[in-house]
């Protein structure tokens, strides 16, 4: 897999492909980022973009993890000191998970988002950007009475972050695409360069296969889960014997294999007693999917295998959390 | 005239009367402010609120003049240095006009509006305030495609200015009332005190008596006008022989007497040849208005008198401008 292929693996979209090809051709010293609101415990939502950061490091880029403490502070998540403690736990889990510390920079929003120059640039962007344009960039379109002024300011902060963190690639879930498109339009208004964006898919709700997996609603898997808890969650997951269930449903078990497991292991072994067909080894996600579709692989075996590999992935972070808390 | 009466003179409204009465009862050390975008030359729009600042000083308050250099910078009015030079000229003209330097503080927005604490508070307000609420506070309601994000952020900055300048009274033209009402609602959300507001009237367009006098459209009188230019402008003014012309029209000549001339002179003398009735002296605006209504005072004599008193008012500022520019 060459640098371009590794950057593109499992990307839902890139904007633009040409710009990403240029980046892949000369990745040394190039910087890609994801921003996270500090959280004490990582869950699969964080890990999906973390997988992409690991891909990017393997492709030769440096990665920047923005720990958005200013936003956490504004959202009432504690004092800056408390938030910093939470964020340091987050950082430790990312490193335990596999982000290479040597080519990663962890940056707090408060290190630059409250500086005069940034604030002036933010006001300049506010003056350049119509309210309508900013509203179209809101993560979720909100009605007039629930949308806050912050909902039109935050996308402009994200726009500036890309400049102030000196980035070459903005990475986020596909729910960030509207913000990144705004950034591409608005950065040149301030005389700054346009940067490409890469968007990861979003996994469906584990139990129903509907909508998206969310830490606030529904079930997610986190660094806190014990092996037993993880197994129980995966065993209760929605897993019809197809990659394309009816209607808008998705198969979250297959999605977790595709986006979480296969990128991190060179082969996946499904362990089965001989009377159920014996062990089977997959080197590619597509083969596993095909076997599930054909009935060669039973959903129960797929789930058991998924649980065991996810457990292996989160084990170092779970251990790190234990250390921190002890 | 006691402190309360002087504060209230020519105010279009105060919010609330009770709070202003409290202020008037103990004005020592109390601070009132007006904010201005720095401009090299003062015009009647500035002077109307300046008259109120003089009233407030005479009532025993301290006044704060906010020189909004950050906004001027964002509006492309030059570098901070250039804007500061413009603002210093503005300050010199205000003092020449009659603002008492000893109980006045001139503050640049950039001295506090770009500080971290202010910026954090601004973001906190953005998170508290719905987009709809902020839009209702915009100076002029603007359509979705012309309104900028800055139009919903600036009212929140004005809200914070009231706290950060440690004010006891916010003063502005009546076009500022929506912003001040927002400030009254939102300051307590951040644990800050509500402050009263005082709004001055807005003079109608000099030539037509329609709408409002504006330095950008139509004719205004400024510190740059020579005695001749000033006379010519006043002589071309709309001045029907009534204080209440038909429809939405106003009599700007009477308004200028009421809001600009009478507050600054204890008596106004209309000089007329004996065959036109001879000189007549007014101590109160109402008497002059009544004479214009009854035909005792001819509009041409009113205009001539207005021009001569306005000329006296702007003469020191005009002289100061000449000094600065030479």
XYZ file of C-alpha atoms in Angstrom:
652
model
C 0.000 0.000 0.000
C 1.605 3.313 -1.031
C 1.240 6.599 0.832
C -1.752 7.719 -1.226
C -3.563 4.427 -0.712
C -2.896 4.499 3.000
C -4.203 8.057 3.301
C -7.306 7.133 1.320
C -8.044 3.822 3.044
C -11.581 3.866 4.439
C -11.957 7.580 3.746
C -15.572 8.401 2.995
C -14.400 11.332 0.886
C -11.480 13.657 0.320
C -11.651 17.222 -0.954
C -9.912 17.299 -3.302
C -8.382 14.088 -4.558
C -5.803 16.086 -6.537
C -4.636 17.945 -3.441
C -4.373 14.694 -1.466
C -2.320 13.134 -4.274
C 0.090 16.068 -4.058
C 0.336 15.611 -0.306
C 0.956 11.876 -0.672
C 3.717 12.527 -3.177
C 5.717 14.500 -0.612
C 4.411 13.775 2.894
C 7.542 14.641 4.893
C 6.875 17.489 7.317
C 3.213 17.724 6.281
C 0.719 18.073 9.120
C -2.787 16.607 9.461
C -5.147 17.139 12.376
C -8.250 16.038 14.180
C -9.877 18.096 16.942
C -11.497 16.501 19.978
C -13.339 17.959 22.911
C -11.408 16.524 25.874
C -13.042 13.440 27.307
C -11.702 11.206 30.059
C -12.458 7.980 28.239
C -12.025 7.287 24.528
C -14.784 5.464 22.690
C -15.084 4.056 19.195
C -16.022 7.460 17.783
C -12.614 8.818 18.790
C -10.851 5.678 17.644
C -12.218 5.794 14.117
C -10.449 9.092 13.416
C -7.466 7.890 15.474
C -7.156 4.977 13.034
C -6.884 7.544 10.271
C -4.211 9.448 12.188
C -2.252 6.202 12.498
C -2.674 5.664 8.734
C -1.388 9.179 8.129
C 1.631 8.647 10.350
C 2.371 5.439 8.478
C 2.068 7.398 5.235
C 4.782 9.758 6.502
C 2.768 12.726 7.809
C 2.948 14.351 11.218
C -0.320 14.480 13.098
C -1.726 17.149 15.347
C -4.352 16.330 17.939
C -6.241 19.447 18.957
C -7.533 19.156 22.505
C -10.382 21.661 22.381
C -10.250 22.826 25.977
C -11.742 26.250 25.253
C -14.903 24.615 23.910
C -15.003 22.180 26.818
C -14.675 25.107 29.201
C -17.508 26.967 27.494
C -19.608 23.798 27.593
C -19.274 23.744 31.373
C -16.919 20.789 31.565
C -14.975 22.291 34.474
C -12.109 24.673 35.077
C -9.240 24.808 32.603
C -7.179 22.796 35.079
C -9.795 20.066 35.406
C -10.197 19.932 31.645
C -6.439 19.698 31.196
C -6.373 16.692 33.487
C -9.127 15.031 31.453
C -7.301 15.870 28.243
C -4.037 14.396 29.514
C -5.896 11.135 30.150
C -7.244 11.307 26.617
C -3.743 11.852 25.265
C -2.379 8.868 27.218
C -5.110 6.634 25.781
C -4.420 7.791 22.219
C -0.756 6.920 22.640
C -1.601 3.584 24.238
C -3.942 2.951 21.300
C -1.124 3.326 18.818
C -0.608 6.944 17.852
C 3.147 7.361 17.539
C 4.182 10.043 20.006
C 7.280 10.888 17.981
C 5.364 12.224 15.025
C 2.368 13.577 16.949
C 1.748 16.958 18.514
C -0.961 17.392 21.132
C -2.091 21.026 21.259
C -4.546 22.730 23.578
C -6.953 25.188 21.982
C -6.223 27.627 24.792
C -2.600 27.786 23.629
C -3.605 29.888 20.605
C -7.379 30.464 20.379
C -7.367 33.258 22.933
C -4.414 35.171 21.485
C -5.031 38.676 20.149
C -4.038 37.895 16.586
C -6.379 34.879 16.459
C -9.232 36.874 17.998
C -8.772 39.659 15.454
C -8.727 37.139 12.616
C -11.858 35.546 14.019
C -13.633 38.919 14.034
C -12.397 39.504 10.475
C -13.912 36.167 9.410
C -17.165 37.036 11.179
C -17.286 40.207 9.095
C -16.549 38.320 5.846
C -19.047 35.518 6.364
C -22.783 35.896 5.905
C -25.012 34.529 8.615
C -26.668 32.273 6.046
C -23.356 30.818 4.915
C -22.281 30.139 8.497
C -25.646 28.567 9.341
C -25.277 26.173 6.438
C -21.993 25.033 8.008
C -23.504 24.180 11.381
C -22.928 20.517 12.223
C -26.662 20.018 12.444
C -29.062 22.546 11.059
C -30.816 23.925 14.067
C -34.036 25.864 14.325
C -33.896 29.584 15.062
C -34.750 29.234 18.718
C -32.264 26.480 19.546
C -29.323 27.654 17.427
C -26.958 29.799 19.448
C -24.611 32.512 18.234
C -21.794 30.098 19.083
C -23.082 27.723 16.385
C -22.131 30.231 13.704
C -18.873 31.255 15.419
C -17.417 27.779 16.058
C -17.135 26.833 12.371
C -15.140 30.028 11.892
C -12.862 29.038 14.775
C -12.338 25.636 13.172
C -11.501 27.473 9.963
C -8.835 29.497 11.730
C -7.488 26.485 13.619
C -6.452 25.024 10.271
C -4.332 28.107 9.616
C -2.982 28.629 13.136
C -1.980 24.971 13.543
C -0.154 25.263 10.221
C -1.921 22.248 8.772
C -1.788 20.583 5.385
C -4.833 18.355 5.856
C -7.970 18.628 7.977
C -9.425 15.309 9.121
C -12.796 14.619 10.688
C -15.892 12.467 10.564
C -18.145 13.067 7.582
C -20.280 15.254 9.889
C -17.445 17.812 9.681
C -17.615 18.170 5.919
C -19.749 21.309 5.958
C -17.330 23.048 8.311
C -14.351 22.042 6.188
C -16.057 23.277 3.024
C -16.675 26.604 4.748
C -13.003 26.701 5.746
C -11.992 26.126 2.129
C -14.143 29.048 1.031
C -13.253 31.450 3.820
C -9.505 30.974 4.402
C -8.601 32.737 1.127
C -10.753 35.725 2.223
C -8.112 36.355 4.865
C -5.275 35.669 2.470
C -4.673 32.161 3.814
C -4.190 28.986 1.811
C -6.899 26.416 1.093
C -6.206 22.995 2.640
C -7.595 19.618 1.632
C -9.967 17.732 3.934
C -10.458 14.037 4.582
C -13.642 12.630 6.089
C -14.036 9.301 7.777
C -17.302 7.343 7.727
C -19.566 7.206 10.751
C -20.497 3.802 12.148
C -24.194 3.000 12.606
C -25.823 2.480 16.005
C -24.548 -0.823 17.381
C -27.879 -2.193 18.558
C -30.166 -1.120 15.727
C -27.968 -0.413 12.706
C -29.881 2.841 12.368
C -28.426 6.341 12.239
C -25.054 6.769 13.874
C -23.250 5.337 16.862
C -23.211 7.914 19.596
C -21.668 8.049 23.034
C -24.561 10.126 24.328
C -27.403 8.007 22.930
C -27.292 4.281 22.383
C -24.417 1.957 23.034
C -20.770 2.551 22.277
C -17.640 0.697 23.198
C -15.089 2.551 25.258
C -11.656 2.179 26.811
C -13.464 1.555 30.092
C -15.227 -1.605 28.970
C -14.036 -4.857 30.482
C -13.607 -7.825 28.160
C -16.952 -9.177 29.401
C -18.791 -5.896 28.891
C -17.345 -5.572 25.431
C -18.385 -9.113 24.530
C -21.872 -8.504 25.809
C -22.233 -5.328 23.767
C -20.952 -6.914 20.582
C -23.108 -10.001 21.087
C -26.190 -7.786 21.352
C -25.261 -5.924 18.187
C -27.422 -5.783 15.089
C -25.851 -8.174 12.576
C -28.024 -9.478 9.765
C -26.124 -11.756 7.385
C -25.590 -8.959 4.865
C -23.576 -5.773 4.369
C -26.597 -4.011 2.986
C -29.639 -4.492 5.207
C -32.985 -3.175 4.045
C -33.864 0.522 4.049
C -31.374 2.923 5.639
C -29.991 0.300 7.975
C -26.324 -0.604 8.092
C -24.511 -3.601 9.541
C -22.455 -2.115 12.412
C -20.580 -5.372 13.019
C -19.231 -5.331 9.468
C -18.497 -1.614 9.765
C -16.439 -2.217 12.900
C -14.516 -4.955 11.123
C -13.892 -2.696 8.154
C -13.016 0.559 9.930
C -11.554 -0.646 13.224
C -10.211 -4.156 12.952
C -8.826 -4.774 9.460
C -6.778 -1.535 9.363
C -4.933 -2.605 12.509
C -4.315 -6.349 11.917
C -2.733 -8.053 8.945
C -4.985 -11.074 9.350
C -8.121 -11.916 11.245
C -8.679 -15.432 12.489
C -12.199 -16.666 13.193
C -11.841 -19.511 15.647
C -14.432 -22.217 15.231
C -14.721 -25.846 16.375
C -14.091 -28.255 13.541
C -17.741 -29.261 13.409
C -18.641 -25.664 12.508
C -16.024 -25.470 9.761
C -12.866 -24.924 11.808
C -10.722 -21.796 11.950
C -10.760 -19.418 9.021
C -8.309 -16.597 8.298
C -9.129 -13.353 6.497
C -6.529 -10.978 5.164
C -9.049 -8.637 3.629
C -12.302 -7.224 4.899
C -14.057 -7.976 1.599
C -13.561 -11.725 2.033
C -15.106 -11.676 5.480
C -18.054 -9.665 4.184
C -18.539 -12.098 1.289
C -18.534 -15.062 3.670
C -21.132 -13.456 5.878
C -23.313 -12.770 2.849
C -22.961 -16.326 1.553
C -23.615 -17.960 4.912
C -20.075 -19.356 5.163
C -19.603 -17.154 8.232
C -22.305 -17.165 10.889
C -23.135 -13.782 12.502
C -22.469 -15.281 15.949
C -18.933 -16.220 14.926
C -18.397 -12.816 13.345
C -19.461 -11.148 16.604
C -17.253 -13.333 18.777
C -14.266 -12.589 16.560
C -15.024 -8.878 16.480
C -15.236 -8.738 20.279
C -11.914 -10.442 20.679
C -10.058 -8.135 18.247
C -11.679 -4.988 19.627
C -10.665 -6.178 23.067
C -7.090 -6.486 21.902
C -7.236 -2.972 20.457
C -8.544 -1.308 23.583
C -6.553 -3.399 26.091
C -3.506 -1.056 26.258
C -5.730 2.027 26.731
C -7.804 0.225 29.358
C -4.585 -0.650 31.175
C -3.375 2.950 30.915
C -6.666 4.196 32.360
C -6.281 1.802 35.283
C -2.789 3.098 35.958
C -3.924 6.728 35.831
C -6.796 6.047 38.179
C -4.891 3.985 40.692
C -32.062 71.806 37.228
C -31.140 68.957 39.595
C -28.959 65.977 38.689
C -31.917 63.821 37.651
C -33.356 66.548 35.425
C -30.008 67.171 33.801
C -29.498 63.485 33.103
C -32.993 63.240 31.629
C -32.885 66.437 29.555
C -33.651 65.642 25.914
C -33.405 61.905 26.541
C -35.735 60.048 24.205
C -36.006 57.284 26.783
C -34.279 55.774 29.785
C -34.430 52.139 30.897
C -35.367 52.209 33.664
C -36.412 55.504 35.165
C -36.078 54.019 38.642
C -32.480 52.997 38.060
C -31.628 56.431 36.660
C -33.207 58.081 39.707
C -30.971 55.983 41.944
C -27.951 56.999 39.894
C -28.920 60.679 40.076
C -29.272 60.437 43.844
C -25.614 59.482 44.235
C -23.710 60.299 41.051
C -20.196 60.597 42.516
C -17.833 58.029 40.979
C -20.554 56.688 38.678
C -19.506 56.087 35.088
C -21.502 56.588 31.872
C -20.280 55.857 28.359
C -20.791 56.320 24.667
C -18.891 54.313 22.064
C -17.741 55.824 18.777
C -15.975 54.342 15.791
C -12.959 56.656 15.430
C -13.515 59.370 12.851
C -11.185 62.228 11.985
C -13.918 64.841 11.989
C -16.848 65.100 14.388
C -20.294 65.830 12.989
C -23.647 66.613 14.575
C -24.347 62.900 15.119
C -21.377 62.662 17.462
C -22.201 65.965 19.094
C -25.721 65.004 20.065
C -24.451 62.230 22.349
C -21.536 64.461 23.375
C -24.105 66.985 24.627
C -25.489 64.240 26.821
C -22.014 63.406 28.126
C -21.598 67.081 29.059
C -24.980 66.940 30.821
C -23.835 63.854 32.705
C -20.587 65.486 33.761
C -22.553 68.482 34.996
C -24.778 66.067 36.926
C -21.680 64.736 38.686
C -20.912 61.553 36.733
C -17.662 60.526 35.134
C -17.849 59.798 31.447
C -16.075 57.177 29.390
C -15.624 57.631 25.659
C -14.972 54.281 24.001
C -12.888 54.720 20.852
C -13.833 51.546 18.989
C -10.560 50.976 17.166
C -11.031 47.207 16.880
C -14.235 47.721 14.903
C -12.601 50.425 12.787
C -9.728 48.055 12.072
C -12.109 45.287 11.062
C -14.001 47.757 8.871
C -10.800 48.422 6.956
C -10.183 51.906 8.310
C -6.417 51.395 8.381
C -3.765 49.994 10.677
C -4.190 50.288 14.432
C -1.635 53.106 14.350
C -3.502 55.047 11.683
C -6.780 54.533 13.516
C -5.202 55.708 16.754
C -4.125 58.926 15.057
C -7.680 59.460 13.782
C -9.045 58.704 17.229
C -6.691 61.171 18.903
C -8.055 63.878 16.584
C -11.549 62.843 17.587
C -10.629 63.087 21.247
C -9.140 66.577 20.779
C -12.342 67.748 19.114
C -14.527 66.333 21.887
C -12.476 68.225 24.458
C -12.546 71.412 22.383
C -16.319 70.960 22.126
C -16.709 71.019 25.875
C -16.224 67.573 27.372
C -14.361 68.131 30.609
C -11.109 66.200 30.389
C -10.857 65.967 34.178
C -13.888 63.738 34.548
C -13.570 61.915 31.233
C -11.728 58.759 30.303
C -10.958 57.964 26.676
C -10.486 54.224 26.205
C -9.481 52.261 23.113
C -11.397 49.038 22.468
C -8.088 47.316 21.767
C -7.042 47.973 25.368
C -9.445 45.280 26.613
C -11.499 43.701 23.789
C -8.687 41.374 22.714
C -7.753 40.142 26.181
C -8.210 36.458 26.953
C -10.741 36.968 29.708
C -12.904 39.195 27.494
C -12.659 36.747 24.590
C -13.704 33.858 26.825
C -16.629 35.865 28.159
C -17.607 36.734 24.604
C -17.640 33.053 23.651
C -19.665 32.325 26.779
C -22.218 34.951 25.717
C -22.313 33.491 22.206
C -23.198 30.157 23.758
C -25.906 31.689 25.967
C -27.578 33.761 23.275
C -29.837 32.330 20.609
C -29.223 33.406 17.059
C -32.774 34.743 16.891
C -32.301 36.872 19.991
C -29.045 38.315 18.677
C -30.581 39.017 15.279
C -33.350 40.988 16.911
C -30.654 43.184 18.477
C -28.976 44.077 15.182
C -28.970 47.843 14.640
C -30.925 47.344 11.453
C -32.652 44.094 10.688
C -30.796 42.699 7.729
C -31.779 40.003 5.307
C -30.097 36.607 5.502
C -27.744 37.241 2.618
C -26.521 40.660 3.748
C -26.312 40.021 7.500
C -22.857 38.915 8.534
C -21.848 36.800 11.506
C -20.308 39.972 12.935
C -23.791 41.510 13.127
C -24.757 38.998 15.801
C -21.379 39.144 17.572
C -21.022 42.937 17.869
C -24.087 43.390 20.112
C -22.538 40.810 22.444
C -19.281 42.774 22.449
C -21.202 45.939 23.322
C -22.840 43.968 26.112
C -19.461 42.994 27.522
C -18.033 46.500 27.071
C -20.560 47.686 29.641
C -19.116 45.233 32.164
C -15.448 45.586 31.259
C -15.568 49.402 31.323
C -17.155 49.158 34.762
C -20.078 51.347 33.757
C -23.159 52.491 35.598
C -25.007 53.863 32.572
C -24.922 53.048 28.856
C -25.668 55.987 26.558
C -26.402 55.952 22.842
C -28.738 57.147 20.130
C -32.169 55.558 20.139
C -30.860 53.225 17.389
C -28.819 51.538 20.142
C -31.840 50.604 22.243
C -32.092 47.032 20.952
C -28.459 46.375 21.774
C -28.836 47.837 25.255
C -31.956 45.764 25.893
C -30.009 42.656 24.868
C -27.222 43.694 27.241
C -29.732 44.004 30.079
C -30.984 40.483 29.402
C -27.627 38.828 28.837
C -25.298 40.375 31.436
C -26.963 38.470 34.314
C -26.421 35.213 32.369
C -22.712 35.707 33.036
C -23.308 36.778 36.623
C -22.855 40.467 35.822
C -25.051 43.353 36.931
C -27.763 44.951 34.808
C -27.087 48.611 33.995
C -29.549 51.335 32.985
C -29.470 52.799 29.490
C -30.206 56.283 28.183
C -31.072 56.976 24.560
C -30.846 60.286 22.781
C -33.129 61.251 19.913
C -31.941 61.199 16.316
C -32.240 64.388 14.271
C -34.051 64.204 10.919
C -32.331 64.738 7.578
C -31.439 68.417 7.337
C -32.649 68.997 3.773
C -35.833 66.947 3.746
C -36.903 66.451 7.363
C -37.305 62.781 6.498
C -35.672 59.819 8.216
C -32.454 60.574 10.042
C -29.503 62.849 9.559
C -26.593 60.813 8.356
C -22.976 61.579 7.617
C -22.902 58.976 4.866
C -26.105 60.024 3.079
C -27.484 63.545 2.934
C -26.070 66.635 4.566
C -24.594 66.929 8.014
C -22.696 69.689 9.722
C -19.192 68.912 10.847
C -16.219 70.394 12.640
C -14.697 70.965 9.209
C -17.393 73.335 7.987
C -16.421 76.968 7.602
C -18.851 79.606 8.860
C -20.001 80.140 5.268
C -20.519 76.454 4.547
C -22.421 76.042 7.775
C -24.687 79.038 6.950
C -25.352 77.677 3.499
C -26.314 74.238 4.855
C -28.620 75.662 7.494
C -30.210 78.081 5.015
C -31.023 75.158 2.707
C -32.571 73.194 5.574
C -36.166 72.033 5.648
C -37.997 74.385 8.025
C -41.771 74.616 7.719
C -43.304 76.982 10.292
C -44.271 74.120 12.592
C -42.705 71.544 14.941
C -44.971 68.860 13.564
C -44.937 68.803 9.763
C -47.293 66.479 7.940
C -46.715 62.721 7.757
C -43.489 61.347 9.182
C -41.580 64.560 8.572
C -39.779 66.418 11.314
C -38.470 69.967 11.508
C -34.685 69.529 11.713
C -34.086 73.236 12.390
C -36.203 73.042 15.531
C -34.569 69.751 16.496
C -31.129 71.332 16.236
C -32.265 74.214 18.415
C -33.686 71.808 20.962
C -30.916 69.190 21.105
C -27.827 71.190 20.185
C -28.270 74.865 20.925
C -30.508 75.345 23.964
C -28.596 72.786 26.121
C -25.402 74.764 25.626
C -26.555 78.413 25.931
C -28.547 80.037 28.687
C -30.247 82.359 26.209
C -30.630 82.578 22.469
C -30.898 85.962 20.804
C -32.548 86.261 17.390
C -31.157 89.418 15.834
C -33.620 91.207 13.587
C -33.820 94.720 12.179
C -36.438 96.805 13.964
C -38.767 96.720 10.947
C -39.002 92.915 11.294
C -39.740 93.068 15.006
C -36.277 93.721 16.425
C -34.173 91.364 18.544
C -35.883 88.700 20.579
C -34.381 86.580 23.354
C -35.389 83.028 24.227
C -34.408 81.242 27.413
C -36.349 78.123 26.609
C -36.692 76.084 23.489
C -40.477 75.856 23.879
C -40.882 79.623 23.495
C -38.941 79.643 20.244
C -40.989 76.731 18.919
C -44.218 78.501 19.861
C -43.145 81.686 18.066
C -42.290 79.741 14.908
C -45.703 78.055 15.027
C -47.538 81.349 15.546
C -45.644 83.195 12.833
C -43.931 85.542 15.316
C -40.594 84.033 14.241
C -39.906 83.675 10.529
C -38.136 80.448 9.430
C -35.415 82.528 7.748
C -34.624 84.285 11.045
C -34.664 80.936 12.879
C -32.189 79.532 10.391
C -29.855 82.518 10.570
C -29.831 82.331 14.348
C -29.294 78.554 14.341
C -26.323 78.904 11.981
C -24.682 81.493 14.152
C -25.017 79.451 17.396
C -23.927 76.204 15.758
C -20.945 78.085 14.388
C -20.059 79.196 17.893
C -20.331 75.623 19.128
C -18.076 74.114 16.508
C -15.564 76.980 16.354
C -13.176 75.600 19.027
C -13.150 72.134 17.401
C -12.618 73.671 13.968
C -9.695 75.634 15.374
C -8.289 72.493 17.006
C -8.531 70.600 13.692
C -6.636 73.397 11.964
C -3.890 73.190 14.567
C -3.616 69.409 14.253
C -3.453 69.578 10.474
C -0.940 72.428 10.230
